[in-house]
Amino acid sequence: MTGWHWRVIALFSLVVPASRRVAWRREWQGELLHLERRLRARPDARSPHWRLFLRSLGAFTDASYLRLTAGVVWPPRILASWNPRTIAEAATQRLACLTMLFLPMKWVQSLSAVLAVHEFVVVLTFASGLTALDYWVARKFFKALQ
Amino acid sequence: MVLHAVSSGYAYGFDVMDETGLPSGTVYPALRRLEGLGLVKASWEKHEVAQKDLRPPRRYYELTGAGKEALADAVKRYRVLNRAFSGPRLRPVREGR
């Protein structure tokens, strides 16, 4: 399995409640692999990798929906008080997420199977910068969602 | 739209997307919600079928009895709305005229 869409799914699976994570990942993998094959069979298909990547991005909304409906207050740290320490934590998590994107796929999958760190993916979504403003936007977004 | 697509035989999430034109970030939460409401039922594709194609099994969705009723209601409501909007249109009131 090569391609950014597989990495995206492995990372976003961190948001899904642990009890549903395996089934969730299997469902997305099954659909993406099916689409990948279908696109590969069509020589006229335009930019298949880009299409697969775009499709995989929707997994974040799906994962967030499952997380929010599981009744878990999420993400606890972003909703907590806003101070230099929490900002520093968020920045570290963002860096960790970005690092995960470049790790070998096997490592990413085994990490996402073991970890229950929900902030990772929240953070990835807002990985536009390691700034306080970015953090503030994430905080507002999740407050609005809840 | 999602219920209609599922009832038309587009049982898989990505097929529903292709049929409705909705993005994946909309279709999947909608399917989860419909599943939670008991309007659709999800099952895994038979392992042998997937194995034959050398891929993981896909999860398919089908309408429940309640889902069929909800769809019939929605279609009826849509028809009423369609009739209301396709009739003679009232001229919008513009202020300052």
GROMACS .gro file of C-alpha atoms in nm:
model
  243
    1MET     CA    1   0.000   0.000   0.000
    2THR     CA    2   0.171   0.313  -0.117
    3GLY     CA    3   0.026   0.657  -0.156
    4TRP     CA    4  -0.064   0.947   0.066
    5HIS     CA    5  -0.425   0.836   0.107
    6TRP     CA    6  -0.315   0.532   0.312
    7ARG     CA    7  -0.113   0.753   0.542
    8VAL     CA    8  -0.407   0.990   0.581
    9ILE     CA    9  -0.636   0.702   0.681
   10ALA     CA   10  -0.382   0.563   0.928
   11LEU     CA   11  -0.343   0.904   1.089
   12PHE     CA   12  -0.712   0.994   1.098
   13SER     CA   13  -0.791   0.659   1.256
   14LEU     CA   14  -0.643   0.804   1.575
   15VAL     CA   15  -0.952   1.020   1.610
   16VAL     CA   16  -1.192   0.723   1.595
   17PRO     CA   17  -1.281   0.574   1.935
   18ALA     CA   18  -1.051   0.278   2.002
   19SER     CA   19  -1.338   0.028   2.006
   20ARG     CA   20  -1.437   0.113   1.650
   21ARG     CA   21  -1.096   0.192   1.504
   22VAL     CA   22  -1.013  -0.141   1.342
   23ALA     CA   23  -1.350  -0.172   1.166
   24TRP     CA   24  -1.336   0.193   1.063
   25ARG     CA   25  -0.993   0.155   0.908
   26ARG     CA   26  -1.093  -0.165   0.731
   27GLU     CA   27  -1.396   0.005   0.580
   28TRP     CA   28  -1.196   0.301   0.448
   29GLN     CA   29  -0.918   0.077   0.323
   30GLY     CA   30  -1.165  -0.148   0.145
   31GLU     CA   31  -1.331   0.149  -0.028
   32LEU     CA   32  -1.006   0.320  -0.122
   33LEU     CA   33  -0.850   0.004  -0.257
   34HIS     CA   34  -1.161  -0.064  -0.462
   35LEU     CA   35  -1.149   0.289  -0.606
   36GLU     CA   36  -0.776   0.265  -0.666
   37ARG     CA   37  -0.824  -0.052  -0.872
   38ARG     CA   38  -1.112   0.099  -1.064
   39LEU     CA   39  -0.908   0.407  -1.149
   40ARG     CA   40  -0.608   0.198  -1.244
   41ALA     CA   41  -0.823  -0.006  -1.482
   42ARG     CA   42  -0.923   0.312  -1.662
   43PRO     CA   43  -0.631   0.452  -1.860
   44ASP     CA   44  -0.819   0.779  -1.919
   45ALA     CA   45  -0.862   0.845  -1.544
   46ARG     CA   46  -0.719   1.188  -1.460
   47SER     CA   47  -0.479   1.223  -1.167
   48PRO     CA   48  -0.591   0.911  -0.976
   49HIS     CA   49  -0.357   0.976  -0.684
   50TRP     CA   50  -0.501   1.320  -0.631
   51ARG     CA   51  -0.857   1.186  -0.643
   52LEU     CA   52  -0.774   0.915  -0.391
   53PHE     CA   53  -0.609   1.170  -0.165
   54LEU     CA   54  -0.912   1.400  -0.179
   55ARG     CA   55  -1.144   1.112  -0.102
   56SER     CA   56  -0.933   1.012   0.196
   57LEU     CA   57  -0.953   1.363   0.343
   58GLY     CA   58  -1.325   1.312   0.403
   59ALA     CA   59  -1.229   1.045   0.653
   60PHE     CA   60  -1.153   1.321   0.900
   61THR     CA   61  -1.515   1.437   0.917
   62ASP     CA   62  -1.626   1.077   0.950
   63ALA     CA   63  -1.378   1.007   1.227
   64SER     CA   64  -1.470   1.330   1.407
   65TYR     CA   65  -1.837   1.241   1.385
   66LEU     CA   66  -1.771   0.904   1.546
   67ARG     CA   67  -1.558   1.064   1.814
   68LEU     CA   68  -1.816   1.331   1.895
   69THR     CA   69  -2.108   1.090   1.902
   70ALA     CA   70  -1.913   0.857   2.129
   71GLY     CA   71  -1.975   1.118   2.398
   72VAL     CA   72  -1.611   1.183   2.468
   73VAL     CA   73  -1.512   1.538   2.551
   74TRP     CA   74  -1.269   1.604   2.277
   75PRO     CA   75  -1.002   1.719   2.256
   76PRO     CA   76  -0.963   1.791   2.627
   77ARG     CA   77  -0.645   1.992   2.607
   78ILE     CA   78  -0.759   2.223   2.333
   79LEU     CA   79  -1.074   2.303   2.531
   80ALA     CA   80  -0.874   2.361   2.848
   81SER     CA   81  -0.726   2.692   2.947
   82TRP     CA   82  -0.517   2.867   2.690
   83ASN     CA   83  -0.170   2.928   2.820
   84PRO     CA   84   0.190   2.900   2.696
   85ARG     CA   85   0.215   2.542   2.816
   86THR     CA   86  -0.088   2.417   2.623
   87ILE     CA   87   0.030   2.605   2.315
   88ALA     CA   88   0.372   2.443   2.347
   89GLU     CA   89   0.207   2.101   2.384
   90ALA     CA   90  -0.005   2.157   2.075
   91ALA     CA   91   0.299   2.268   1.879
   92THR     CA   92   0.488   1.955   1.983
   93GLN     CA   93   0.195   1.736   1.881
   94ARG     CA   94   0.180   1.906   1.543
   95LEU     CA   95   0.543   1.840   1.487
   96ALA     CA   96   0.490   1.478   1.591
   97CYS     CA   97   0.203   1.448   1.341
   98LEU     CA   98   0.402   1.596   1.059
   99THR     CA   99   0.686   1.360   1.145
  100MET     CA  100   0.445   1.067   1.132
  101LEU     CA  101   0.361   1.158   0.775
  102PHE     CA  102   0.716   1.083   0.672
  103LEU     CA  103   0.765   0.766   0.875
  104PRO     CA  104   0.757   0.426   0.699
  105MET     CA  105   0.399   0.313   0.645
  106LYS     CA  106   0.440   0.006   0.868
  107TRP     CA  107   0.538   0.223   1.163
  108VAL     CA  108   0.250   0.463   1.109
  109GLN     CA  109  -0.001   0.177   1.100
  110SER     CA  110   0.136   0.009   1.411
  111LEU     CA  111   0.146   0.342   1.594
  112SER     CA  112  -0.214   0.422   1.505
  113ALA     CA  113  -0.317   0.074   1.617
  114VAL     CA  114  -0.164   0.124   1.958
  115LEU     CA  115  -0.211   0.491   2.036
  116ALA     CA  116  -0.523   0.653   2.170
  117VAL     CA  117  -0.393   1.006   2.138
  118HIS     CA  118  -0.681   1.196   1.988
  119GLU     CA  119  -0.513   1.530   1.965
  120PHE     CA  120  -0.277   1.405   1.698
  121VAL     CA  121  -0.524   1.431   1.418
  122VAL     CA  122  -0.700   1.740   1.539
  123VAL     CA  123  -0.366   1.895   1.527
  124LEU     CA  124  -0.284   1.761   1.182
  125THR     CA  125  -0.594   1.926   1.041
  126PHE     CA  126  -0.469   2.260   1.155
  127ALA     CA  127  -0.111   2.194   1.064
  128SER     CA  128  -0.099   2.518   0.866
  129GLY     CA  129   0.142   2.660   1.115
  130LEU     CA  130   0.274   2.631   1.465
  131THR     CA  131   0.135   2.964   1.569
  132ALA     CA  132  -0.086   3.080   1.853
  133LEU     CA  133  -0.343   3.202   1.601
  134ASP     CA  134  -0.366   2.856   1.451
  135TYR     CA  135  -0.420   2.713   1.795
  136TRP     CA  136  -0.690   2.968   1.866
  137VAL     CA  137  -0.872   2.872   1.544
  138ALA     CA  138  -0.864   2.501   1.639
  139ARG     CA  139  -1.000   2.581   1.983
  140LYS     CA  140  -1.286   2.788   1.843
  141PHE     CA  141  -1.369   2.519   1.587
  142PHE     CA  142  -1.400   2.242   1.839
  143LYS     CA  143  -1.597   2.458   2.079
  144ALA     CA  144  -1.839   2.529   1.795
  145LEU     CA  145  -1.860   2.159   1.709
  146GLN     CA  146  -1.949   2.067   2.063
  147MET     CA  147  -3.045   1.177  -0.109
  148VAL     CA  148  -2.832   0.921   0.071
  149LEU     CA  149  -3.135   0.707   0.155
  150HIS     CA  150  -3.249   0.727  -0.205
  151ALA     CA  151  -2.907   0.622  -0.333
  152VAL     CA  152  -2.891   0.328  -0.092
  153SER     CA  153  -3.240   0.216  -0.192
  154SER     CA  154  -3.142   0.239  -0.561
  155GLY     CA  155  -2.877  -0.026  -0.503
  156TYR     CA  156  -2.571   0.194  -0.440
  157ALA     CA  157  -2.482   0.004  -0.129
  158TYR     CA  158  -2.123   0.111  -0.070
  159GLY     CA  159  -2.010   0.444   0.068
  160PHE     CA  160  -1.804   0.541  -0.236
  161ASP     CA  161  -2.083   0.437  -0.473
  162VAL     CA  162  -2.323   0.661  -0.282
  163MET     CA  163  -2.074   0.947  -0.326
  164ASP     CA  164  -2.050   0.888  -0.701
  165GLU     CA  165  -2.427   0.867  -0.733
  166THR     CA  166  -2.516   1.171  -0.522
  167GLY     CA  167  -2.213   1.382  -0.603
  168LEU     CA  168  -2.166   1.450  -0.233
  169PRO     CA  169  -1.815   1.450  -0.083
  170SER     CA  170  -1.688   1.169   0.139
  171GLY     CA  171  -1.692   1.398   0.441
  172THR     CA  172  -2.069   1.434   0.403
  173VAL     CA  173  -2.175   1.087   0.297
  174TYR     CA  174  -2.005   0.886   0.570
  175PRO     CA  175  -2.131   1.089   0.868
  176ALA     CA  176  -2.477   1.079   0.705
  177LEU     CA  177  -2.456   0.700   0.676
  178ARG     CA  178  -2.340   0.669   1.041
  179ARG     CA  179  -2.629   0.886   1.148
  180LEU     CA  180  -2.883   0.689   0.946
  181GLU     CA  181  -2.737   0.371   1.091
  182GLY     CA  182  -2.770   0.514   1.442
  183LEU     CA  183  -3.133   0.600   1.372
  184GLY     CA  184  -3.196   0.247   1.251
  185LEU     CA  185  -3.281   0.358   0.897
  186VAL     CA  186  -2.995   0.169   0.734
  187LYS     CA  187  -2.818  -0.150   0.831
  188ALA     CA  188  -2.451  -0.212   0.758
  189SER     CA  189  -2.293  -0.552   0.692
  190TRP     CA  190  -1.957  -0.671   0.572
  191GLU     CA  191  -1.917  -0.812   0.225
  192LYS     CA  192  -1.853  -1.187   0.214
  193HIS     CA  193  -1.490  -1.264   0.277
  194GLU     CA  194  -1.468  -1.504  -0.019
  195VAL     CA  195  -1.588  -1.237  -0.263
  196ALA     CA  196  -1.325  -0.991  -0.142
  197GLN     CA  197  -1.056  -1.255  -0.134
  198LYS     CA  198  -1.127  -1.343  -0.495
  199ASP     CA  199  -1.047  -0.982  -0.591
  200LEU     CA  200  -0.747  -0.977  -0.353
  201ARG     CA  201  -0.876  -0.683  -0.149
  202PRO     CA  202  -1.021  -0.626   0.199
  203PRO     CA  203  -1.399  -0.672   0.231
  204ARG     CA  204  -1.616  -0.365   0.182
  205ARG     CA  205  -1.895  -0.261   0.411
  206TYR     CA  206  -2.231  -0.229   0.246
  207TYR     CA  207  -2.547  -0.053   0.357
  208GLU     CA  208  -2.908  -0.149   0.303
  209LEU     CA  209  -3.237   0.007   0.403
  210THR     CA  210  -3.429  -0.129   0.700
  211GLY     CA  211  -3.809  -0.128   0.718
  212ALA     CA  212  -3.799   0.204   0.903
  213GLY     CA  213  -3.561   0.337   0.638
  214LYS     CA  214  -3.803   0.247   0.360
  215GLU     CA  215  -4.082   0.429   0.543
  216ALA     CA  216  -3.861   0.732   0.603
  217LEU     CA  217  -3.765   0.739   0.236
  218ALA     CA  218  -4.128   0.715   0.126
  219ASP     CA  219  -4.210   1.006   0.361
  220ALA     CA  220  -3.919   1.210   0.227
  221VAL     CA  221  -4.020   1.146  -0.134
  222LYS     CA  222  -4.378   1.252  -0.054
  223ARG     CA  223  -4.254   1.566   0.119
  224TYR     CA  224  -4.018   1.640  -0.167
  225ARG     CA  225  -4.303   1.611  -0.417
  226VAL     CA  226  -4.508   1.860  -0.216
  227LEU     CA  227  -4.212   2.098  -0.204
  228ASN     CA  228  -4.141   2.045  -0.571
  229ARG     CA  229  -4.502   2.130  -0.656
  230ALA     CA  230  -4.495   2.437  -0.432
  231PHE     CA  231  -4.178   2.570  -0.591
  232SER     CA  232  -4.266   2.484  -0.948
  233GLY     CA  233  -4.594   2.679  -0.932
  234PRO     CA  234  -4.628   3.049  -1.029
  235ARG     CA  235  -4.363   3.240  -0.844
  236LEU     CA  236  -4.443   3.541  -0.633
  237ARG     CA  237  -4.254   3.852  -0.718
  238PRO     CA  238  -4.000   3.924  -0.443
  239VAL     CA  239  -4.078   4.237  -0.245
  240ARG     CA  240  -3.797   4.483  -0.280
  241GLU     CA  241  -3.756   4.757  -0.028
  242GLY     CA  242  -3.720   5.112  -0.150
  243ARG     CA  243  -3.939   5.063  -0.458
   0.00000   0.00000   0.00000
